[in-house]
mmCIF file of C-alpha atoms and ligand atoms in Angstrom:
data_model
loop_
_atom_site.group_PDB
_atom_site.id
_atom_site.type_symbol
_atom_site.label_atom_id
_atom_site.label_comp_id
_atom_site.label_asym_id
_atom_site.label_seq_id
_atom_site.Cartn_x
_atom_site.Cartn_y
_atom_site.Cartn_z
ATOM 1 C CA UNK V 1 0.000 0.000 0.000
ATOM 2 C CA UNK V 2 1.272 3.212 -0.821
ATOM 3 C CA UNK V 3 0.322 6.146 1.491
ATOM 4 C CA UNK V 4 2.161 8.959 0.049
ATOM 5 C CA UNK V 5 2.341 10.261 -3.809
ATOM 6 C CA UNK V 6 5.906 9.612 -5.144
ATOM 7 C CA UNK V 7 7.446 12.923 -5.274
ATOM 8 C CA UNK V 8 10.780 14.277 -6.857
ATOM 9 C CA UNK V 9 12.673 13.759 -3.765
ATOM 10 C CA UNK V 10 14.132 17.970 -3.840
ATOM 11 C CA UNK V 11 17.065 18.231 -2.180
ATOM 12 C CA UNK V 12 18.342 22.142 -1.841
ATOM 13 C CA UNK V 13 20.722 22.668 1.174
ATOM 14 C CA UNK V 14 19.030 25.661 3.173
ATOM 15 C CA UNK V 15 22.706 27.159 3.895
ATOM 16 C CA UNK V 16 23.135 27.454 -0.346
ATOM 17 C CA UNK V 17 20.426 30.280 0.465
ATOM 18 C CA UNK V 18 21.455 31.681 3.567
ATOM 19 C CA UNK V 19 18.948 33.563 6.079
ATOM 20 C CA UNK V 20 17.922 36.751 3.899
ATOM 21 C CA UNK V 21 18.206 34.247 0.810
ATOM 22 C CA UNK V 22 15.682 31.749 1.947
ATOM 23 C CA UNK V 23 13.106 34.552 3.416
ATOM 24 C CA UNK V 24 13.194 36.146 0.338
ATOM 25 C CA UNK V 25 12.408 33.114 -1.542
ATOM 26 C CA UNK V 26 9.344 32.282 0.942
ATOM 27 C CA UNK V 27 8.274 36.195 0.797
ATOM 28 C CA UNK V 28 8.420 37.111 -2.607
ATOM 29 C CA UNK V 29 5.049 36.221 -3.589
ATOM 30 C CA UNK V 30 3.599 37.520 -0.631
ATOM 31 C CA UNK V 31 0.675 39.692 -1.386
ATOM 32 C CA UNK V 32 -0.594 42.287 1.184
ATOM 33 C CA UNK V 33 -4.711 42.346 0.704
ATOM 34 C CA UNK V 34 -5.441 43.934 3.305
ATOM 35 C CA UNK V 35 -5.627 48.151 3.138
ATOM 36 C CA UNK V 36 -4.479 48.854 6.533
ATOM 37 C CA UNK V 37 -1.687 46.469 5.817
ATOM 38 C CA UNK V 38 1.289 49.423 4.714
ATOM 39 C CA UNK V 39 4.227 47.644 4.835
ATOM 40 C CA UNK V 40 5.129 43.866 5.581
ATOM 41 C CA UNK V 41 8.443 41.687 5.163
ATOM 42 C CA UNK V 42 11.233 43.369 4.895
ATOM 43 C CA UNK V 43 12.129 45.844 7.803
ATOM 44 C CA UNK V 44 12.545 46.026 11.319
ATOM 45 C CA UNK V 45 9.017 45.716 11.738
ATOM 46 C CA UNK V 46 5.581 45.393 10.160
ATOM 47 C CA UNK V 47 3.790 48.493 9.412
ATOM 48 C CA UNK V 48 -0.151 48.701 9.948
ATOM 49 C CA UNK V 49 -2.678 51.721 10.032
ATOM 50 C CA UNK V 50 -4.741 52.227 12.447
ATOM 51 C CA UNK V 51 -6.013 55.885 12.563
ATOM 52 C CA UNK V 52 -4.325 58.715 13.663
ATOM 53 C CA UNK V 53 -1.035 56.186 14.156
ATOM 54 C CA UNK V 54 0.616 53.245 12.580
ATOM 55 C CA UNK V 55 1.105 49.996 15.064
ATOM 56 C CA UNK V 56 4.023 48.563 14.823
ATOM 57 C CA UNK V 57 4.214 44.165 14.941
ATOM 58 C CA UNK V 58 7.868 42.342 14.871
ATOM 59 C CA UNK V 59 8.517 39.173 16.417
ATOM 60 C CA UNK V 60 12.094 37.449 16.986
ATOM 61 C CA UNK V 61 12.408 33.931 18.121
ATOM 62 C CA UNK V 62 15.407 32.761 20.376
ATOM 63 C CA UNK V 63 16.332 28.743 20.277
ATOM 64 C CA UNK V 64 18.777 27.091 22.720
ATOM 65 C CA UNK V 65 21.459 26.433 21.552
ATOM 66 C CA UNK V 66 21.499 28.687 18.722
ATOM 67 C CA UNK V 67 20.587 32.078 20.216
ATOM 68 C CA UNK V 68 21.767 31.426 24.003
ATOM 69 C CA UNK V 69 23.903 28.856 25.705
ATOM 70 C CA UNK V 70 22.543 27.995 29.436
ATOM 71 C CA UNK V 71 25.651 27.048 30.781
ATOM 72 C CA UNK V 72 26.676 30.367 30.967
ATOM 73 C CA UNK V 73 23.137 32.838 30.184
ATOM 74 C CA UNK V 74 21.153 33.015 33.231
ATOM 75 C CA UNK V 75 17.604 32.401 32.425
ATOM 76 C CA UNK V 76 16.527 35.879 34.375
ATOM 77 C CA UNK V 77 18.932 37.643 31.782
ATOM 78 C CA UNK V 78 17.752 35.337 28.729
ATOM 79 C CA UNK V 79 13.818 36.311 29.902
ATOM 80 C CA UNK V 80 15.263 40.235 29.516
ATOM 81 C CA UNK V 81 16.852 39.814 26.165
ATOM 82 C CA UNK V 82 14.193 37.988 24.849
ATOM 83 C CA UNK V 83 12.285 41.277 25.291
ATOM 84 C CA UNK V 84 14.790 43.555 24.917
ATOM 85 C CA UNK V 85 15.428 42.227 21.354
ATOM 86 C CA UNK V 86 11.425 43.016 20.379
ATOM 87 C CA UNK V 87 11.677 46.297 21.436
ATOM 88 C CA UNK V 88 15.173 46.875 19.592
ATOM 89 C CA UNK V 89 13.303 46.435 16.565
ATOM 90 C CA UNK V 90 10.673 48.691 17.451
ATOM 91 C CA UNK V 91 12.854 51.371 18.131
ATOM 92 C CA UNK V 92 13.981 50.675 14.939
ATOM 93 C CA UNK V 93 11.077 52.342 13.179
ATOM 94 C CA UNK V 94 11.550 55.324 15.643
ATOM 95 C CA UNK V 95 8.592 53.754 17.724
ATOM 96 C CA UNK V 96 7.158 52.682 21.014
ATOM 97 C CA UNK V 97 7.207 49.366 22.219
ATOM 98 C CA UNK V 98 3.134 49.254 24.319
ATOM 99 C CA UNK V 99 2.411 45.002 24.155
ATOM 100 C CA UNK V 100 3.974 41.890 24.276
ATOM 101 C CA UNK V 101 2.992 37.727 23.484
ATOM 102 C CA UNK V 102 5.676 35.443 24.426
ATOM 103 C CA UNK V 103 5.673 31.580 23.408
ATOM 104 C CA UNK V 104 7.723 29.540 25.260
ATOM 105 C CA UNK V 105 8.477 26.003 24.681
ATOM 106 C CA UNK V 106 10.551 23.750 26.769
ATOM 107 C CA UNK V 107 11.744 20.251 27.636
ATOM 108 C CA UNK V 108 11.297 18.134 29.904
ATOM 109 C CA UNK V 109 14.731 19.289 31.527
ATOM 110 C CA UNK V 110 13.209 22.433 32.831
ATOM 111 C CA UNK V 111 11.490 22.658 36.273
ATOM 112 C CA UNK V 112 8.505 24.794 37.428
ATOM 113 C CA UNK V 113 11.508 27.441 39.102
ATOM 114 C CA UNK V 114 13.405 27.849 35.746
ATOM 115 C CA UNK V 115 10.811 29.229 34.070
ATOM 116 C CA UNK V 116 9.660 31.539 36.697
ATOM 117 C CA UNK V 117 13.358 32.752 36.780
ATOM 118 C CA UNK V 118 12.869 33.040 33.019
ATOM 119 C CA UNK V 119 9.725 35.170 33.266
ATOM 120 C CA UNK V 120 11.303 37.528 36.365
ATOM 121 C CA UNK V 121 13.676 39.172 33.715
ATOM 122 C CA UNK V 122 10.590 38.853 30.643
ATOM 123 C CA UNK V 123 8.841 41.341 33.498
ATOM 124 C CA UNK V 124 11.955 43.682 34.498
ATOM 125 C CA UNK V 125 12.135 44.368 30.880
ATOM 126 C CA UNK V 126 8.520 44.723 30.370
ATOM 127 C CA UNK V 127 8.789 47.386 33.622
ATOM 128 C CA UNK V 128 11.687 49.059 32.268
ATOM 129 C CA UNK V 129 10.740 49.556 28.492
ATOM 130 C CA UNK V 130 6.679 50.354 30.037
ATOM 131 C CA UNK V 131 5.475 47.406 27.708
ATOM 132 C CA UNK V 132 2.450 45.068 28.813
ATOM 133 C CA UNK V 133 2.548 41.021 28.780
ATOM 134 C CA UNK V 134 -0.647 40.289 27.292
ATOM 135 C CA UNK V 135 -0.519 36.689 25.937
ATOM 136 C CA UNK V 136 1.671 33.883 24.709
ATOM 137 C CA UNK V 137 1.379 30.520 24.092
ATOM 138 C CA UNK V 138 2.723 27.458 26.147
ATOM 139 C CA UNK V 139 4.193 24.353 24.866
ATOM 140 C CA UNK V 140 6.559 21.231 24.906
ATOM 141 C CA UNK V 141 9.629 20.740 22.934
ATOM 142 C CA UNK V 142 11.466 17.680 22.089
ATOM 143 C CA UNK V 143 14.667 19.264 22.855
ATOM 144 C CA UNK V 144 15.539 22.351 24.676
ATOM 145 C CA UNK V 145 14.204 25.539 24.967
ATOM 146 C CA UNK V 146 12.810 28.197 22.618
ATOM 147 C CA UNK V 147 11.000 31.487 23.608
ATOM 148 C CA UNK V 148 9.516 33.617 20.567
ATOM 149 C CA UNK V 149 8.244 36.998 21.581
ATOM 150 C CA UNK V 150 5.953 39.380 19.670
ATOM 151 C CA UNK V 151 5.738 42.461 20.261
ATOM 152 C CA UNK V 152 3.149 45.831 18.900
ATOM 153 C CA UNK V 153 4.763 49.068 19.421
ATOM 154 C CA UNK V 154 2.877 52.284 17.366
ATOM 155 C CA UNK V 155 4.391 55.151 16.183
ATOM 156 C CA UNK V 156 3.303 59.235 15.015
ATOM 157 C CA UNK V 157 2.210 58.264 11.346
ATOM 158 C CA UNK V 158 5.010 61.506 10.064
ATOM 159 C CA UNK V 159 7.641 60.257 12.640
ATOM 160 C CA UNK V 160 7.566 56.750 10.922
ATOM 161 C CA UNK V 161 11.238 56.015 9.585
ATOM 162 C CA UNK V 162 11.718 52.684 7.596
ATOM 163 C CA UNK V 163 15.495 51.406 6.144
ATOM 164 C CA UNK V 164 14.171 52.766 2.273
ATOM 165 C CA UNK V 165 14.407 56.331 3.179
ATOM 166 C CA UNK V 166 18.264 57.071 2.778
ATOM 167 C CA UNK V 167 19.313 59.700 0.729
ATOM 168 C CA UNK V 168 22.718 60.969 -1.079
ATOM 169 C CA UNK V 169 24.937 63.189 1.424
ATOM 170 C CA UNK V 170 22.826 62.201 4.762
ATOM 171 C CA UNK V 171 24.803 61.843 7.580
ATOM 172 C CA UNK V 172 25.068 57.928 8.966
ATOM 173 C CA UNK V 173 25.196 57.187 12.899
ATOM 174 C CA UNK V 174 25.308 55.244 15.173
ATOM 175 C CA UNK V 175 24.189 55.269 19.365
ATOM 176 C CA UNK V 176 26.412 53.696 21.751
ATOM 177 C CA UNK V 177 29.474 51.819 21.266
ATOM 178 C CA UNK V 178 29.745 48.757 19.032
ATOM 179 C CA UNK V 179 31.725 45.414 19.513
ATOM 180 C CA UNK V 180 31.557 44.780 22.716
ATOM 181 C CA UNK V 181 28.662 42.511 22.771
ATOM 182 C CA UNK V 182 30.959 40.103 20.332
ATOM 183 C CA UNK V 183 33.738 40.131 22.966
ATOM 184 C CA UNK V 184 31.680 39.056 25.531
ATOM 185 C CA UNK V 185 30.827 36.183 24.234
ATOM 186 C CA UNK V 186 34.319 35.469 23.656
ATOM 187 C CA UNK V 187 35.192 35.760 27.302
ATOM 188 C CA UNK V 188 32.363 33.153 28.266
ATOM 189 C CA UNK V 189 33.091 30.653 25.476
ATOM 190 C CA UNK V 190 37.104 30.927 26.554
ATOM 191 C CA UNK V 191 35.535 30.317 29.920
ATOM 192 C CA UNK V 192 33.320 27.416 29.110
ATOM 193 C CA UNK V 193 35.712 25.315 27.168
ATOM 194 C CA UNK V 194 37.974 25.917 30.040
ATOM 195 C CA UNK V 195 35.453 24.229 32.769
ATOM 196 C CA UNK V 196 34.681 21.482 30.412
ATOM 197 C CA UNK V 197 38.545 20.306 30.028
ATOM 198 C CA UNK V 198 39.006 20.914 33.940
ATOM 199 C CA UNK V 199 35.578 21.466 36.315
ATOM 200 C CA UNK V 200 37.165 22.373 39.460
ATOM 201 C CA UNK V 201 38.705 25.301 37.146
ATOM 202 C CA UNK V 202 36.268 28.502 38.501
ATOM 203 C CA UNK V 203 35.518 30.716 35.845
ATOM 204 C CA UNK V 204 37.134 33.685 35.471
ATOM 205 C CA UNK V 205 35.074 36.718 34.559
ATOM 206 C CA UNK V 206 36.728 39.244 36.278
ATOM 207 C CA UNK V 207 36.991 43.171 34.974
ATOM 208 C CA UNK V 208 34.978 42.112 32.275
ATOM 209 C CA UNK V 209 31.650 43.148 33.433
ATOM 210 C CA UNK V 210 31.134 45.766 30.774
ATOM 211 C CA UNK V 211 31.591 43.475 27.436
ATOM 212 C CA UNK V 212 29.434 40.743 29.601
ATOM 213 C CA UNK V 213 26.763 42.993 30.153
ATOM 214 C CA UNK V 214 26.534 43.836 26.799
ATOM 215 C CA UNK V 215 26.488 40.361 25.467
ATOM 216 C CA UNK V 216 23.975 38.621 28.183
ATOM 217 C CA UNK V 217 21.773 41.433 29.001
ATOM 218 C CA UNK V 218 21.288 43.862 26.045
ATOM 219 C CA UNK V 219 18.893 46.766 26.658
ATOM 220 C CA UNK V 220 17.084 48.517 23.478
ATOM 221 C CA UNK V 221 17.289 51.698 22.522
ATOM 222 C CA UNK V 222 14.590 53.649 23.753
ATOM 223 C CA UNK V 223 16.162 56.114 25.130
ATOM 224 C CA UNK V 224 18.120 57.118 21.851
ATOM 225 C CA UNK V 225 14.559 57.297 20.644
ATOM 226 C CA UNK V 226 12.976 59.702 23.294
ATOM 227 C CA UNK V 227 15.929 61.877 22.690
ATOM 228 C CA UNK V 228 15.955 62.195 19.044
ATOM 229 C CA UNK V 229 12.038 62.775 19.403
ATOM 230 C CA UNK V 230 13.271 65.896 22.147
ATOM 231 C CA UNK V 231 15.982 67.154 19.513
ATOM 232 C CA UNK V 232 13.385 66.956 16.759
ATOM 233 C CA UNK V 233 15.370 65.156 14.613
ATOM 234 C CA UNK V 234 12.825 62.312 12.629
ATOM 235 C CA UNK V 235 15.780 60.029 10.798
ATOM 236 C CA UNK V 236 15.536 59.386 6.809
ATOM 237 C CA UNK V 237 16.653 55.328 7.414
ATOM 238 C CA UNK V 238 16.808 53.631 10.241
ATOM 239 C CA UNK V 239 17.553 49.969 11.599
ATOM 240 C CA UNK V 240 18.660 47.981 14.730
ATOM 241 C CA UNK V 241 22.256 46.491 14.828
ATOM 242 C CA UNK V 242 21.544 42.527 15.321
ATOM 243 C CA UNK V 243 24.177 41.568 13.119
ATOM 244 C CA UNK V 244 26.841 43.619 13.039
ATOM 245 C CA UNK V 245 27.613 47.267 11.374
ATOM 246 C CA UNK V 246 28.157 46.106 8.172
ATOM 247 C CA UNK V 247 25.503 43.964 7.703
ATOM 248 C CA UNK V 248 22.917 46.716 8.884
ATOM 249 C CA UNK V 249 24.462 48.957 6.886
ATOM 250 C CA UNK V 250 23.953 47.538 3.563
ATOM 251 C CA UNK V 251 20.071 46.372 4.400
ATOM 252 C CA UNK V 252 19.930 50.513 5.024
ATOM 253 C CA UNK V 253 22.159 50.807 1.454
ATOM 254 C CA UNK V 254 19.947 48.049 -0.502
ATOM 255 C CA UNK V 255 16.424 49.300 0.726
ATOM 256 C CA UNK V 256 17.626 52.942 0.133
ATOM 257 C CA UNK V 257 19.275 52.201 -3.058
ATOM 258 C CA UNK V 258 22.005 54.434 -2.542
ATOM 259 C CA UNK V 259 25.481 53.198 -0.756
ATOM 260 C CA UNK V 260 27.304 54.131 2.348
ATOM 261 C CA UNK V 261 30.969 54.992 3.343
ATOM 262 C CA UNK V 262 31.770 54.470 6.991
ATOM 263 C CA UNK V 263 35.240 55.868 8.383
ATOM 264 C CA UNK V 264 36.764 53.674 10.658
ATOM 265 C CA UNK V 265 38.536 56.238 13.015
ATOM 266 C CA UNK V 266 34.710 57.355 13.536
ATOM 267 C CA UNK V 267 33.406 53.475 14.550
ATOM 268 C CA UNK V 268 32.089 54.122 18.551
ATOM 269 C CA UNK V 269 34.490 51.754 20.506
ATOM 270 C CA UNK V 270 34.076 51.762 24.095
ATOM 271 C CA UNK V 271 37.680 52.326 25.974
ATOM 272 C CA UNK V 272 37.461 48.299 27.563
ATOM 273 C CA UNK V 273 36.221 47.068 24.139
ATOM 274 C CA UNK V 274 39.213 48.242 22.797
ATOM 275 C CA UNK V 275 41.379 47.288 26.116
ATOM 276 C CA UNK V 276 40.402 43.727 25.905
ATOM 277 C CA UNK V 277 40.546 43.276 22.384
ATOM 278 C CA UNK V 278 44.078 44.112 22.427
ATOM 279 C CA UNK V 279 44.549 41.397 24.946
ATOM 280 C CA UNK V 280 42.857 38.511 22.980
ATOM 281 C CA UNK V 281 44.473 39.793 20.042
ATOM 282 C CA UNK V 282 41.120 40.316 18.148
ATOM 283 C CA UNK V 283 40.457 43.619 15.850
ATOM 284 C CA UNK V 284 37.956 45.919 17.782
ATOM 285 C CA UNK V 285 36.938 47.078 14.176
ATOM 286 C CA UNK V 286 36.333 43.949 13.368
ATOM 287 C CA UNK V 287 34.066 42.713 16.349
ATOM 288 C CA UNK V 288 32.001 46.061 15.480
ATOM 289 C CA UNK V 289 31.500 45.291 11.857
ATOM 290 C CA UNK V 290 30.616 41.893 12.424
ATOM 291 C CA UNK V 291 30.227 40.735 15.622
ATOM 292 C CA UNK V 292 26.551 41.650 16.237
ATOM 293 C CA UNK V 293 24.358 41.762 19.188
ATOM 294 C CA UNK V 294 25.191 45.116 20.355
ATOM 295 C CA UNK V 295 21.623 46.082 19.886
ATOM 296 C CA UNK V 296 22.639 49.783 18.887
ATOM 297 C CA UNK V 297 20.780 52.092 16.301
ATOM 298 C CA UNK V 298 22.037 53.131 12.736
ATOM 299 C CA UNK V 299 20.342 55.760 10.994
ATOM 300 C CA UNK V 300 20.933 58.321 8.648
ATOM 301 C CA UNK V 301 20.086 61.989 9.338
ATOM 302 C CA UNK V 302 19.887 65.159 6.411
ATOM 303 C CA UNK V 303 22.905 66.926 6.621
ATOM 304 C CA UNK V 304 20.202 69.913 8.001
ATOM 305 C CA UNK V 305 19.898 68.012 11.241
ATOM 306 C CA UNK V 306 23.517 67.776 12.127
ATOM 307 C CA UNK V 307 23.354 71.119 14.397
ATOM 308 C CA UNK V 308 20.588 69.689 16.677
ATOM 309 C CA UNK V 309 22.836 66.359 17.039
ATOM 310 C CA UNK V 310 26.386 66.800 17.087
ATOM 311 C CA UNK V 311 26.610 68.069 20.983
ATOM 312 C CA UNK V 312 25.279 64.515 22.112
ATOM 313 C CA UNK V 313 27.261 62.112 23.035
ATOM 314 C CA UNK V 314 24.965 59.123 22.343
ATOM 315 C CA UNK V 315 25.221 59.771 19.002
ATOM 316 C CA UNK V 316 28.698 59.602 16.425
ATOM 317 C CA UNK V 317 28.238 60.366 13.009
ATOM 318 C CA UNK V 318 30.616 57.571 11.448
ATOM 319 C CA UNK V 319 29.982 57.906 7.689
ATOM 320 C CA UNK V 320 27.584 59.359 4.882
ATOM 321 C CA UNK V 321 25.494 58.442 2.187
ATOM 322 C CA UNK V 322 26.567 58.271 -1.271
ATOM 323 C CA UNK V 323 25.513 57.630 -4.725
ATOM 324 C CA UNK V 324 24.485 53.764 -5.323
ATOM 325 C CA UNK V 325 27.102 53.761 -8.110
ATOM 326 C CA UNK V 326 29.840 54.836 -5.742
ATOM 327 C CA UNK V 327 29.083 51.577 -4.030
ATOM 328 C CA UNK V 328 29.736 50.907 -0.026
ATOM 329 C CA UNK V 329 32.761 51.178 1.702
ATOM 330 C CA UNK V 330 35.213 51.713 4.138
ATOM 331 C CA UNK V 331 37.628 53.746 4.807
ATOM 332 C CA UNK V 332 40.642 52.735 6.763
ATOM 333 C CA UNK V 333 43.147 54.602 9.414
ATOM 334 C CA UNK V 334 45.483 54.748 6.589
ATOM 335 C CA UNK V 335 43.137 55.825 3.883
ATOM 336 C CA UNK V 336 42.248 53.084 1.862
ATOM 337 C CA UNK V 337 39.076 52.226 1.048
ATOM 338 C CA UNK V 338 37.913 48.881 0.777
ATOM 339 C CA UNK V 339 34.403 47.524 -0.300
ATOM 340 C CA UNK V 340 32.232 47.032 2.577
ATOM 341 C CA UNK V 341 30.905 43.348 3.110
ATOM 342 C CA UNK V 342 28.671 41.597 5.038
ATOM 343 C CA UNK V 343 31.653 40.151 6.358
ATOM 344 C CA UNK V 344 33.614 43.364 7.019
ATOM 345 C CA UNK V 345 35.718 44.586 5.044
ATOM 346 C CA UNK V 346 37.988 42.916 2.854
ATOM 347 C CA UNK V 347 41.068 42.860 4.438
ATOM 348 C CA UNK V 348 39.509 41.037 6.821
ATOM 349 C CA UNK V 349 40.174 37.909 4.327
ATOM 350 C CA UNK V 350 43.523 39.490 2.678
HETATM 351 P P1 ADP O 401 15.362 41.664 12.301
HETATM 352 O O1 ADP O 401 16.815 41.240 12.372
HETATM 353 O O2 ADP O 401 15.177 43.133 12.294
HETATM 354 O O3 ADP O 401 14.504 40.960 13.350
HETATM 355 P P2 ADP O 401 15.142 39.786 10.187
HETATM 356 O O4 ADP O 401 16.455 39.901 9.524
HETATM 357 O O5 ADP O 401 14.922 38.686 11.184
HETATM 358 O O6 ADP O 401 14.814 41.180 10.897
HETATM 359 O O7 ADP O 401 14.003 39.692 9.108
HETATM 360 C C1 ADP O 401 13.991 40.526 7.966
HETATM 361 C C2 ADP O 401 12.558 40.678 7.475
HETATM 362 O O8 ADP O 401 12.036 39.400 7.074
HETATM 363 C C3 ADP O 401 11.601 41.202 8.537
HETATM 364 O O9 ADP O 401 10.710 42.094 7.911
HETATM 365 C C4 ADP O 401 10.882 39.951 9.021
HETATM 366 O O10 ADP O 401 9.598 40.251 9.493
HETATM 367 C C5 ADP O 401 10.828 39.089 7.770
HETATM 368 N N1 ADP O 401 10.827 37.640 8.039
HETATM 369 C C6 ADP O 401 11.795 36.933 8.668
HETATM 370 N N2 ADP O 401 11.491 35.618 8.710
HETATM 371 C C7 ADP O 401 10.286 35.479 8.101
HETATM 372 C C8 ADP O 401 9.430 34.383 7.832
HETATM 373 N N3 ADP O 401 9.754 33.162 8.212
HETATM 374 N N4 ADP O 401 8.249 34.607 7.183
HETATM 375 C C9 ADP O 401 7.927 35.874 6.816
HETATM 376 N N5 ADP O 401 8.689 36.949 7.029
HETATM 377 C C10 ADP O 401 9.855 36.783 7.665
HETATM 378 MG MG1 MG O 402 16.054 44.530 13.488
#
């Protein structure tokens, strides 16, 4: 008896598409029918009117594993970044996070306690960033944990700022300081492998509190947002840095259609970012433009704006827009400019 139809047996590795690569293949016939429905795949979040405002819907889904290691992420931290993350992407379309659904689904490793330790930090955040829990879903897993948050966040319908709205000669910036989330996670893999080969070994974590901080419990950047709202500055592009500088910089470049030059004596590098990367012998540059996780804001601004900005220290103008044809790139201590990749730069591979 045969119970299923013989089918061409199709065979495509997902990693010969990549992440982007594979969403765009499942997206590109997507068809938006509904009117309120403004904008869907294809930014930080989904844009959909609702009056006087638009409401704002993302979602981001953390797997163990993958996402976080529990040997070293406390699940009170993991509960705030699993927030924190949502709200990142909010911020991203220069809005306000209001609601969150989180779906949680877990072996049968976990006890009752874990996942009340998990949900203390998914309420600090929701305290700190003045977003309400208002649903989820609970279920099993085969293996390990995953926690998939969704969050609505709404936004003044002439403050909205996608990544398409770059234009030649704006200003690009950047909040914070970059890389250090990368070298955090360097410090707690070095000290993981390190307990595994000897237990008795006591991790040492020491004097890296900053770069730890930034890897294991991220906060979003609403505050960036409040203040650009106070300068009156609404920014022409805008998206969260999940995956590095350069990465984030060309989604701005490709939905813009225009390209970007970043300076590298202008990257934000915070004074024990650089300290420690001199002492593992990694390039702080490097761990900015594609180490990821820092959960900053890049934007661009029109040149006009740069008067109301340039006094605040959140903010460091790192590069400018230029003409698609010009292409994106880097420019060097030394002066030489190399293509910008999702990678880095080149001479990351030279
Ligand atoms: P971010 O890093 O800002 O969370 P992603 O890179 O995860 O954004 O996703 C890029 C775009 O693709 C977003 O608009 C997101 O909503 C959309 N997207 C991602 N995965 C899927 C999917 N499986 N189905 C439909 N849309 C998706
Ligand atoms: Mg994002």
């Amino acid at each position: 008896m045969k119970i299923f139809n013989e089918k061409k047996i199709n065979t495509t590795k997902i990693e010969t598409l990549g992440e982007f690569g594979l969403i765009e293949k499942i997206t590109k016939n997507n068809k938006l029918i509904n009117p309120n429905s403004t904008f869907g795949v294809g930014d930080d979040a989904a844009v959909v009117d609702v009056g006087d405002k638009y409401q704002l819907f993302s979602k981001d889904l953390l797997t163990e594993g993958v996402h976080f290691d529990l040997t070293y992420m406390p699940l009170k931290h993991l509960g705030y970044k699993a927030v924190a993350v949502n709200v990142s992407d909010v911020c991203a379309m220069n809005g306000v996070a209001k609601q969150i659904a989180v779906g949680i689904a877990m072996s049968n490793r976990f006890t009752v306690e874990a996942i009340e330790e998990l949900y203390e930090g998914i309420y600090l955040a929701c305290k700190n960033y003045g977003v309400d829990l208002v649903g989820g879903d609970t279920t099993s897993s085969a293996s390990g944990l995953l926690i998939s948050v969704s969050v609505l966040g709404e936004v003044e319908k002439n403050k909205i700022t996608y990544r398409k709205g770059a234009k030649k000669n704006d200003l690009v910036v950047c909040t914070g300081d970059l890389g250090g989330a990368y070298l955090g996670f360097q410090i707690l893999n070095r000290e993981k492998k390190i307990f595994k080969e000897n237990p008795r070994i006591q991790p040492d974590l020491s004097g890296n509190d900053y770069v730890l901080r930034r890897q294991l419990r991220p906060e979003a950047g609403t505050k960036y947002i409040e203040i650009l709202n106070e300068l009156n500055i609404t920014p022409t592009s805008m998206i969260d840095i999940s995956d590095g500088l350069s990465s984030e910089a060309l989604h701005i470049a490709k939905s813009s259609n225009i390209g970007i030059t970043i300076h590298e004596d202008k990257i934000p590098i915070d004074y024990t970012v650089m300290n420690l990367a001199a002492e593992l012998n990694i390039s702080p540059i490097l761990c900015a433009l594609n180490g990821g996780e820092d959960y900053e804001l890049l934007f661009t601004i029109c040149q006009s704006d740069y008067e109301k900005l340039k006094k605040d220290p959140d903010f460091t103008i790192i590069g400018f827009v230029n003409d698609k044809s010009e292409g994106n790139n880097f420019i060097a201590n030394d002066g030489s400019i190399h293509p910008l990749t999702a990678q880095g730069w080149d001479a990351m591979n030279s």
